[in-house]
Amino acid sequence: MSLAQELLADLEEEGDDELDEFGVKKEEEDDFIDEITEEKPLMDITKYERVTDVAKLTNSANYMELKAELNKYVEMEEVPKITIPIESDPQYILVVRFSELATEIDQEMNVIHKFVRDKYEKRFPELESLVQMPLDYINTVKLLGNDIDTNSRKEVIHTILPAATCIVVSVTASTSQGTKLEQNELDIIMEACSMAEELYDQRMKMHMFVELRMSLIAPNLCRIVGAGTAAMIVSQCGGLTPVAKMPACNVLILGKQKKTLSGFSSSAILPHTGFIYHHPIVQSLQPDLRRKAARLIAAKCTLAARIDSIHSSMDGRIGEQLMQEVKIKLEKIQEPPPVKNRKPLPKPLDKASKKRGGKRVRKQKELLKATELRKKANRMNFGELQEDVMQDHIGFTMGQAKSSSLPVGSRIRAAVVDNKTRVKMSQKLQKTIEKTRQHGGVTSIAAKGHGTTQGSVAGTASAISFTPIHGLELVTPVQKEAGKASTYFTASTNFIAPTGPVIKKK
């Protein structure tokens, strides 16, 4: 890079700093994408007679100079080695200039394509919609000429267009409404086609030269994205040193506002997509993984450019390691999610299921089953009008529970109890209840302090005794038993003299 170019780059950096001081962010400026495919709108080509009136690149001094330099370096058998700093090497400067010229050639191809399209639509107007790519269209026009019958040139046209497109062009040409061109008009079109072929050949030579030299200038960067993409990245930044100083997020969007390159669609412009996004490695992935892969490759390109800028690892060994890491990560993100372990079904063995039963379950079933009254209410006699048929009142019918066919005074039978499933009382409990009934009955089966009713007496049990003092006297057996069981000291009385027989002393 010359001194004037370095000063110009410094002024551009200062201009960016001034924009930052006024609150203008570069990211916001980059987010805006001009929906254009060319820097300048194409002029009205229909009023020009010759292609040299609109396509002036081949006659420019810069093109002629670079063409001569290219022929000189292509004829060299051995590639000269770089012995001075890269920025001062003539080959490096020539690589940057060739990269810029390749972009101008792509724009010139678009201009020539429009010129040929406007001139040739008189002969074959449908060809424009059948063949979209500029170079394929120009080669097809040069092959067909004034005779658009493709039957005699099937083998040649198959080398230019795909098989499916060839069939469509052949069928459409047989029904085309175009008219034949004059000889002078055909010569003008052929001159434009020859110019396009010459530009394409020069571009391929430049591409080969850049690929050979980039392996010497930036070997590690070429191992990751290839020589062609590496040359475009370096030429876009103005050298290898600016690429090394640039963050990965800016390397990712290099070339995003450039015009459509040859081989890519010109129908839409994707935001934040540049040279790396259109790389074959990224385009070979699924659409939802391309941006992630482009960010990954951009980060590795930044590392490789920094290594190349300090002239380290000139054999490209570190670049190979970085590319291997990229491949491993790309394979990792393309792996399908892990399959969930599915629990197998149990063996279809016909075993008898365990059903809960017993007294408690049978008792619950008897409580919840339909009563006889409900069964009768749900049944209807055939040929008998119900109560709600005449709509005298709104209500529910009782069915057979209130049927006129039943005899007067008839009653519904009680529910039939199955003695086999009936909850039965244990024999011990039956004997205990029988004993209590013999003693006059009790209000509670359980005795105080005992688990059974043995030895308990009902509170209403009493006896009538005849005494000589009071005559008839009611005696409570419970109180009598309590008096006998009392001791000398009780909680309610003081000392009590013994009532037993007094033993006289001798």
Short mmCIF file of C-alpha atoms in Angstrom, two decimals, residues 3-401:
data_model
loop_
_atom_site.label_atom_id
_atom_site.label_comp_id
_atom_site.label_asym_id
_atom_site.label_seq_id
_atom_site.Cartn_x
_atom_site.Cartn_y
_atom_site.Cartn_z
CA LEU A 3 1.72 6.38 1.34
CA ALA A 4 -1.22 8.16 -0.29
CA GLN A 5 -3.47 5.15 0.19
CA GLU A 6 -2.48 4.87 3.86
CA LEU A 7 -3.26 8.56 4.42
CA LEU A 8 -6.61 8.13 2.70
CA ALA A 9 -7.41 5.14 4.91
CA ASP A 10 -6.53 7.16 8.02
CA LEU A 11 -8.87 9.94 6.91
CA GLU A 12 -11.68 7.42 6.43
CA GLU A 13 -11.13 6.05 9.94
CA GLU A 14 -11.23 9.58 11.38
CA GLY A 15 -14.47 10.20 9.51
CA ASP A 16 -15.98 7.11 11.12
CA ASP A 17 -14.88 8.36 14.56
CA GLU A 18 -16.62 11.69 13.93
CA LEU A 19 -19.82 9.86 13.07
CA ASP A 20 -19.56 7.95 16.35
CA GLU A 21 -19.22 11.23 18.26
CA PHE A 22 -22.49 12.46 16.77
CA GLY A 23 -24.27 9.24 17.82
CA VAL A 24 -24.27 7.57 14.42
CA LYS A 25 -23.44 3.90 14.87
CA LYS A 26 -21.74 2.00 12.10
CA GLU A 27 -23.86 -1.08 12.79
CA GLU A 28 -27.03 0.92 12.14
CA GLU A 29 -25.57 2.18 8.88
CA ASP A 30 -24.61 -1.36 7.89
CA ASP A 31 -28.11 -2.66 8.62
CA PHE A 32 -29.45 -0.66 5.69
CA ILE A 33 -29.34 -2.67 2.49
CA ASP A 34 -29.88 -0.95 -0.82
CA GLU A 35 -32.17 -3.08 -2.94
CA ILE A 36 -30.07 -2.66 -6.07
CA THR A 37 -27.97 -4.94 -8.19
CA GLU A 38 -25.75 -2.28 -9.72
CA GLU A 39 -24.08 0.86 -8.43
CA LYS A 40 -25.49 3.00 -11.24
CA PRO A 41 -28.78 2.51 -13.06
CA LEU A 42 -28.29 1.11 -16.51
CA MET A 43 -28.82 3.59 -19.29
CA ASP A 44 -31.32 3.17 -22.06
CA ILE A 45 -29.33 0.85 -24.30
CA THR A 46 -31.88 0.64 -27.10
CA LYS A 47 -30.76 3.99 -28.56
CA TYR A 48 -27.10 2.85 -28.85
CA GLU A 49 -26.01 1.05 -31.96
CA ARG A 50 -22.72 -0.54 -30.89
CA VAL A 51 -21.76 -2.27 -27.67
CA THR A 52 -18.65 -0.10 -27.28
CA ASP A 53 -20.93 2.88 -26.65
CA VAL A 54 -22.12 1.37 -23.34
CA ALA A 55 -19.36 -1.11 -22.41
CA LYS A 56 -16.15 0.92 -22.17
CA LEU A 57 -14.08 -1.21 -19.81
CA THR A 58 -12.13 -3.03 -22.52
CA ASN A 59 -10.86 0.28 -23.90
CA SER A 60 -9.82 1.72 -20.52
CA ALA A 61 -6.14 2.24 -19.68
CA ASN A 62 -6.38 0.38 -16.39
CA TYR A 63 -7.76 -2.71 -18.09
CA MET A 64 -5.12 -2.69 -20.78
CA GLU A 65 -2.32 -2.26 -18.23
CA LEU A 66 -3.55 -5.06 -15.96
CA LYS A 67 -4.11 -7.32 -18.96
CA ALA A 68 -0.49 -6.89 -20.01
CA GLU A 69 0.75 -7.53 -16.46
CA LEU A 70 -1.42 -10.63 -16.25
CA ASN A 71 -0.03 -12.07 -19.48
CA LYS A 72 3.52 -11.47 -18.25
CA TYR A 73 3.01 -13.29 -14.94
CA VAL A 74 1.02 -16.13 -16.52
CA GLU A 75 3.88 -16.93 -18.90
CA MET A 76 6.26 -17.39 -15.94
CA GLU A 77 7.06 -21.04 -15.28
CA GLU A 78 7.96 -20.57 -11.61
CA VAL A 79 6.17 -18.37 -9.15
CA PRO A 80 8.64 -15.88 -7.59
CA LYS A 81 8.90 -16.10 -3.83
CA ILE A 82 8.11 -13.21 -1.54
CA THR A 83 11.28 -11.80 -0.01
CA ILE A 84 10.03 -8.39 1.14
CA PRO A 85 7.05 -7.37 3.32
CA ILE A 86 3.76 -8.45 1.80
CA GLU A 87 2.31 -4.94 1.56
CA SER A 88 5.24 -3.83 -0.63
CA ASP A 89 5.44 -6.92 -2.83
CA PRO A 90 4.41 -6.27 -6.47
CA GLN A 91 2.52 -9.53 -6.66
CA TYR A 92 0.44 -8.63 -3.60
CA ILE A 93 -0.39 -5.20 -5.05
CA LEU A 94 -1.31 -6.86 -8.33
CA VAL A 95 -3.60 -9.33 -6.53
CA VAL A 96 -5.49 -6.46 -4.93
CA ARG A 97 -5.87 -4.66 -8.26
CA PHE A 98 -7.01 -7.84 -10.02
CA SER A 99 -9.65 -8.39 -7.35
CA GLU A 100 -11.03 -4.91 -7.91
CA LEU A 101 -10.97 -5.43 -11.68
CA ALA A 102 -12.89 -8.71 -11.34
CA THR A 103 -15.74 -6.80 -9.72
CA GLU A 104 -15.76 -4.30 -12.59
CA ILE A 105 -15.83 -7.16 -15.11
CA ASP A 106 -18.91 -8.62 -13.43
CA GLN A 107 -20.68 -5.27 -13.77
CA GLU A 108 -19.60 -4.98 -17.39
CA MET A 109 -21.04 -8.43 -18.07
CA ASN A 110 -24.41 -7.27 -16.77
CA VAL A 111 -24.32 -4.24 -19.09
CA ILE A 112 -23.45 -6.39 -22.11
CA HIS A 113 -26.16 -8.88 -21.16
CA LYS A 114 -28.77 -6.12 -21.16
CA PHE A 115 -27.52 -4.81 -24.51
CA VAL A 116 -27.70 -8.25 -26.15
CA ARG A 117 -31.08 -8.94 -24.58
CA ASP A 118 -32.61 -5.73 -25.92
CA LYS A 119 -31.22 -6.29 -29.40
CA TYR A 120 -32.01 -10.02 -29.66
CA GLU A 121 -35.58 -9.88 -28.34
CA LYS A 122 -36.67 -9.03 -31.88
CA ARG A 123 -35.63 -12.54 -32.98
CA PHE A 124 -36.38 -14.66 -29.88
CA PRO A 125 -38.28 -12.66 -27.21
CA GLU A 126 -39.05 -15.75 -25.07
CA LEU A 127 -35.38 -16.61 -24.51
CA GLU A 128 -35.00 -13.94 -21.82
CA SER A 129 -37.44 -15.71 -19.49
CA LEU A 130 -36.04 -19.18 -20.20
CA VAL A 131 -32.32 -18.47 -19.60
CA GLN A 132 -31.73 -16.25 -16.57
CA MET A 133 -27.94 -16.20 -16.12
CA PRO A 134 -26.13 -13.52 -18.19
CA LEU A 135 -23.26 -15.68 -19.45
CA ASP A 136 -25.52 -18.58 -20.42
CA TYR A 137 -27.83 -16.20 -22.28
CA ILE A 138 -24.95 -14.64 -24.24
CA ASN A 139 -23.50 -18.03 -25.21
CA THR A 140 -26.93 -19.26 -26.31
CA VAL A 141 -27.48 -16.17 -28.48
CA LYS A 142 -24.08 -16.60 -30.11
CA LEU A 143 -24.86 -20.24 -30.87
CA LEU A 144 -28.37 -19.70 -32.26
CA GLY A 145 -27.88 -16.50 -34.22
CA ASN A 146 -30.61 -15.98 -36.79
CA ASP A 147 -31.48 -19.67 -37.00
CA ILE A 148 -33.20 -20.60 -33.74
CA ASP A 149 -33.87 -24.19 -34.74
CA THR A 150 -31.94 -26.27 -32.18
CA ASN A 151 -32.48 -29.71 -33.68
CA SER A 152 -29.28 -29.60 -35.73
CA ARG A 153 -27.17 -28.32 -32.79
CA LYS A 154 -28.36 -30.45 -29.90
CA GLU A 155 -24.92 -31.65 -28.86
CA VAL A 156 -23.45 -28.14 -28.76
CA ILE A 157 -26.32 -26.53 -26.88
CA HIS A 158 -26.21 -29.26 -24.24
CA THR A 159 -22.72 -28.04 -23.29
CA ILE A 160 -24.16 -24.60 -22.49
CA LEU A 161 -27.57 -25.25 -20.93
CA PRO A 162 -28.98 -28.02 -18.74
CA ALA A 163 -30.96 -30.79 -20.42
CA ALA A 164 -34.34 -29.60 -19.09
CA THR A 165 -33.69 -26.02 -20.26
CA CYS A 166 -32.63 -27.27 -23.70
CA ILE A 167 -35.96 -29.04 -24.18
CA VAL A 168 -37.93 -25.95 -23.16
CA VAL A 169 -35.87 -23.70 -25.47
CA SER A 170 -36.33 -26.12 -28.38
CA VAL A 171 -40.11 -26.29 -27.94
CA THR A 172 -40.46 -22.54 -27.46
CA ALA A 173 -38.30 -21.75 -30.50
CA SER A 174 -40.65 -23.72 -32.74
CA THR A 175 -43.59 -21.48 -31.75
CA SER A 176 -41.72 -18.17 -31.36
CA GLN A 177 -43.29 -15.00 -32.79
CA GLY A 178 -39.97 -13.26 -33.47
CA THR A 179 -38.76 -12.02 -36.83
CA LYS A 180 -35.37 -12.49 -38.45
CA LEU A 181 -32.63 -9.93 -37.89
CA GLU A 182 -30.80 -7.94 -40.53
CA GLN A 183 -27.17 -8.79 -41.15
CA ASN A 184 -25.87 -5.57 -39.60
CA GLU A 185 -28.04 -6.11 -36.51
CA LEU A 186 -26.75 -9.65 -36.16
CA ASP A 187 -23.13 -8.44 -36.48
CA ILE A 188 -23.64 -5.95 -33.63
CA ILE A 189 -25.03 -8.70 -31.39
CA MET A 190 -22.17 -11.06 -32.24
CA GLU A 191 -19.64 -8.32 -31.47
CA ALA A 192 -21.18 -7.89 -28.01
CA CYS A 193 -21.10 -11.65 -27.41
CA SER A 194 -17.43 -11.80 -28.39
CA MET A 195 -16.62 -8.97 -25.97
CA ALA A 196 -18.40 -10.82 -23.15
CA GLU A 197 -16.41 -13.99 -23.90
CA GLU A 198 -13.14 -12.04 -23.85
CA LEU A 199 -13.98 -10.47 -20.48
CA TYR A 200 -14.91 -13.85 -19.06
CA ASP A 201 -11.62 -15.38 -20.23
CA GLN A 202 -9.64 -12.56 -18.65
CA ARG A 203 -11.54 -12.98 -15.44
CA MET A 204 -10.73 -16.69 -15.30
CA LYS A 205 -7.03 -15.90 -15.84
CA MET A 206 -7.16 -13.37 -13.02
CA HIS A 207 -8.83 -15.90 -10.81
CA MET A 208 -6.10 -18.46 -11.49
CA PHE A 209 -3.39 -15.87 -10.85
CA VAL A 210 -4.98 -14.77 -7.58
CA GLU A 211 -5.35 -18.37 -6.42
CA LEU A 212 -1.68 -19.09 -7.05
CA ARG A 213 -0.45 -15.92 -5.36
CA MET A 214 -2.83 -16.00 -2.40
CA SER A 215 -1.37 -19.32 -1.31
CA LEU A 216 1.92 -17.43 -0.85
CA ILE A 217 0.46 -14.24 0.62
CA ALA A 218 -2.10 -15.76 3.01
CA PRO A 219 -1.62 -19.54 3.16
CA ASN A 220 -3.59 -20.06 6.37
CA LEU A 221 -6.54 -17.98 5.15
CA CYS A 222 -6.59 -19.91 1.86
CA ARG A 223 -6.78 -23.21 3.72
CA ILE A 224 -10.08 -22.11 5.28
CA VAL A 225 -12.04 -20.29 2.53
CA GLY A 226 -9.97 -20.95 -0.56
CA ALA A 227 -7.88 -18.61 -2.67
CA GLY A 228 -10.79 -16.97 -4.49
CA THR A 229 -12.74 -15.93 -1.41
CA ALA A 230 -9.53 -14.99 0.39
CA ALA A 231 -8.59 -12.68 -2.48
CA MET A 232 -12.00 -11.00 -2.40
CA ILE A 233 -11.78 -10.47 1.37
CA VAL A 234 -8.27 -9.02 1.14
CA SER A 235 -9.13 -6.74 -1.78
CA GLN A 236 -12.31 -5.52 -0.08
CA CYS A 237 -10.35 -4.44 3.01
CA GLY A 238 -7.40 -3.04 1.06
CA GLY A 239 -4.79 -5.46 2.30
CA LEU A 240 -4.01 -8.28 4.66
CA THR A 241 -3.15 -6.03 7.61
CA PRO A 242 -6.62 -4.37 7.74
CA VAL A 243 -8.19 -7.84 7.72
CA ALA A 244 -6.05 -8.83 10.71
CA LYS A 245 -7.16 -5.72 12.61
CA MET A 246 -10.84 -6.21 11.81
CA PRO A 247 -13.19 -8.08 14.21
CA ALA A 248 -14.93 -11.23 13.05
CA CYS A 249 -18.37 -9.59 12.98
CA ASN A 250 -17.16 -7.13 10.33
CA VAL A 251 -15.35 -9.80 8.31
CA LEU A 252 -18.65 -11.67 8.15
CA ILE A 253 -20.43 -8.86 6.26
CA LEU A 254 -17.65 -7.97 3.85
CA GLY A 255 -19.17 -7.72 0.38
CA LYS A 256 -22.79 -7.47 1.53
CA GLN A 257 -23.49 -4.36 -0.58
CA LYS A 258 -21.65 -5.57 -3.62
CA LYS A 259 -23.50 -6.41 -6.78
CA THR A 260 -24.49 -9.94 -7.54
CA LEU A 261 -21.49 -12.04 -8.46
CA SER A 262 -21.51 -14.42 -11.37
CA GLY A 263 -23.24 -17.64 -10.53
CA PHE A 264 -25.51 -16.17 -7.85
CA SER A 265 -29.13 -15.13 -8.11
CA SER A 266 -29.87 -11.44 -8.63
CA SER A 267 -33.48 -11.63 -7.43
CA ALA A 268 -32.92 -10.64 -3.79
CA ILE A 269 -30.28 -9.31 -1.42
CA LEU A 270 -29.99 -10.97 1.97
CA PRO A 271 -29.01 -8.73 4.91
CA HIS A 272 -25.67 -9.34 6.64
CA THR A 273 -24.48 -11.74 3.96
CA GLY A 274 -21.18 -11.32 2.19
CA PHE A 275 -18.39 -13.35 0.62
CA ILE A 276 -18.27 -15.89 3.42
CA TYR A 277 -22.03 -16.53 3.36
CA HIS A 278 -21.88 -17.37 -0.36
CA HIS A 279 -18.95 -19.74 0.13
CA PRO A 280 -19.66 -23.32 -1.08
CA ILE A 281 -19.12 -24.73 2.42
CA VAL A 282 -21.85 -22.49 3.84
CA GLN A 283 -24.21 -22.95 0.90
CA SER A 284 -23.97 -26.74 1.19
CA LEU A 285 -25.67 -26.62 4.59
CA GLN A 286 -29.35 -26.29 5.39
CA PRO A 287 -30.74 -22.71 5.21
CA ASP A 288 -31.34 -22.49 8.96
CA LEU A 289 -27.68 -23.39 9.69
CA ARG A 290 -25.97 -21.13 7.15
CA ARG A 291 -25.74 -17.99 9.28
CA LYS A 292 -24.31 -19.92 12.21
CA ALA A 293 -21.74 -21.57 9.94
CA ALA A 294 -20.83 -18.20 8.38
CA ARG A 295 -20.17 -16.69 11.82
CA LEU A 296 -18.01 -19.68 12.72
CA ILE A 297 -15.93 -19.44 9.54
CA ALA A 298 -15.57 -15.65 9.89
CA ALA A 299 -14.07 -16.07 13.36
CA LYS A 300 -11.53 -18.60 12.06
CA CYS A 301 -10.71 -16.34 9.08
CA THR A 302 -9.85 -13.51 11.45
CA LEU A 303 -7.46 -15.74 13.37
CA ALA A 304 -5.86 -17.01 10.16
CA ALA A 305 -5.40 -13.46 8.81
CA ARG A 306 -3.65 -12.39 12.02
CA ILE A 307 -1.29 -15.35 11.72
CA ASP A 308 -0.54 -14.53 8.07
CA SER A 309 0.02 -10.85 8.84
CA ILE A 310 2.96 -11.68 11.12
CA HIS A 311 4.36 -14.18 8.55
CA SER A 312 3.91 -17.15 10.87
CA SER A 313 3.14 -20.73 9.78
CA MET A 314 3.79 -20.09 6.10
CA ASP A 315 3.14 -23.76 5.32
CA GLY A 316 -0.54 -23.36 6.31
CA ARG A 317 -0.41 -25.87 9.15
CA ILE A 318 -2.36 -23.67 11.58
CA GLY A 319 -4.92 -22.95 8.87
CA GLU A 320 -5.46 -26.69 8.44
CA GLN A 321 -6.04 -27.05 12.18
CA LEU A 322 -8.57 -24.20 12.18
CA MET A 323 -10.39 -25.71 9.20
CA GLN A 324 -10.50 -29.08 10.94
CA GLU A 325 -12.13 -27.43 13.96
CA VAL A 326 -14.71 -25.83 11.66
CA LYS A 327 -15.57 -29.20 10.10
CA ILE A 328 -15.95 -30.85 13.49
CA LYS A 329 -18.30 -28.12 14.72
CA LEU A 330 -20.34 -28.19 11.52
CA GLU A 331 -20.77 -31.94 11.85
CA LYS A 332 -21.80 -31.42 15.46
CA ILE A 333 -24.55 -28.91 14.68
CA GLN A 334 -25.90 -31.17 11.91
CA GLU A 335 -26.30 -34.18 14.17
CA PRO A 336 -29.91 -35.21 14.84
CA PRO A 337 -31.18 -34.89 18.41
CA PRO A 338 -30.69 -37.93 20.64
CA VAL A 339 -33.45 -40.50 20.43
CA LYS A 340 -35.49 -40.85 23.59
CA ASN A 341 -35.48 -44.29 25.18
CA ARG A 342 -38.87 -45.90 24.71
CA LYS A 343 -40.01 -48.27 27.41
CA PRO A 344 -41.15 -51.57 25.86
CA LEU A 345 -44.63 -52.86 26.50
CA PRO A 346 -45.05 -55.71 28.99
CA LYS A 347 -45.40 -59.26 27.75
CA PRO A 348 -48.97 -60.07 26.74
CA LEU A 349 -49.44 -62.86 29.28
CA ASP A 350 -53.07 -63.72 30.06
CA LYS A 351 -52.87 -63.74 33.81
CA ALA A 352 -55.87 -63.35 36.05
CA SER A 353 -55.96 -59.81 37.38
CA LYS A 354 -55.96 -59.36 41.11
CA LYS A 355 -59.32 -57.99 42.21
CA ARG A 356 -59.84 -56.51 45.62
CA GLY A 357 -62.68 -58.11 47.55
CA GLY A 358 -63.87 -58.94 51.03
CA LYS A 359 -66.59 -57.88 53.46
CA ARG A 360 -65.93 -54.19 53.10
CA VAL A 361 -66.17 -54.21 49.31
CA ARG A 362 -69.33 -56.32 49.31
CA LYS A 363 -70.93 -54.00 51.84
CA GLN A 364 -70.13 -50.94 49.73
CA LYS A 365 -71.59 -52.58 46.65
CA GLU A 366 -74.82 -53.32 48.50
CA LEU A 367 -75.09 -49.67 49.58
CA LEU A 368 -74.51 -48.27 46.10
CA LYS A 369 -76.50 -50.67 43.97
CA ALA A 370 -79.89 -49.67 42.56
CA THR A 371 -82.86 -50.29 44.83
CA GLU A 372 -85.93 -52.12 43.76
CA LEU A 373 -87.91 -48.86 43.68
CA ARG A 374 -85.43 -47.32 41.28
CA LYS A 375 -85.56 -50.37 39.04
CA LYS A 376 -89.36 -50.16 38.90
CA ALA A 377 -89.26 -46.42 38.16
CA ASN A 378 -86.95 -47.04 35.22
CA ARG A 379 -89.24 -49.64 33.67
CA MET A 380 -92.33 -48.99 31.55
CA ASN A 381 -95.16 -51.30 30.58
CA PHE A 382 -95.74 -51.84 26.90
CA GLY A 383 -98.87 -50.11 25.51
CA GLU A 384 -99.57 -48.09 28.65
CA LEU A 385 -99.75 -44.28 28.78
CA GLN A 386 -97.57 -42.61 31.32
CA GLU A 387 -98.43 -39.61 33.46
CA ASP A 388 -96.53 -37.03 31.40
CA VAL A 389 -97.95 -38.03 27.98
CA MET A 390 -100.92 -35.59 28.16
CA GLN A 391 -98.65 -32.75 29.31
CA ASP A 392 -100.87 -31.99 32.29
CA HIS A 393 -97.84 -31.23 34.35
CA ILE A 394 -94.14 -31.28 33.90
CA GLY A 395 -92.44 -33.95 35.90
CA PHE A 396 -90.87 -37.37 35.89
CA THR A 397 -92.85 -40.54 35.50
CA MET A 398 -92.60 -43.29 38.11
CA GLY A 399 -92.84 -46.09 35.56
CA GLN A 400 -93.92 -49.43 37.03
CA ALA A 401 -93.64 -48.01 40.55
#
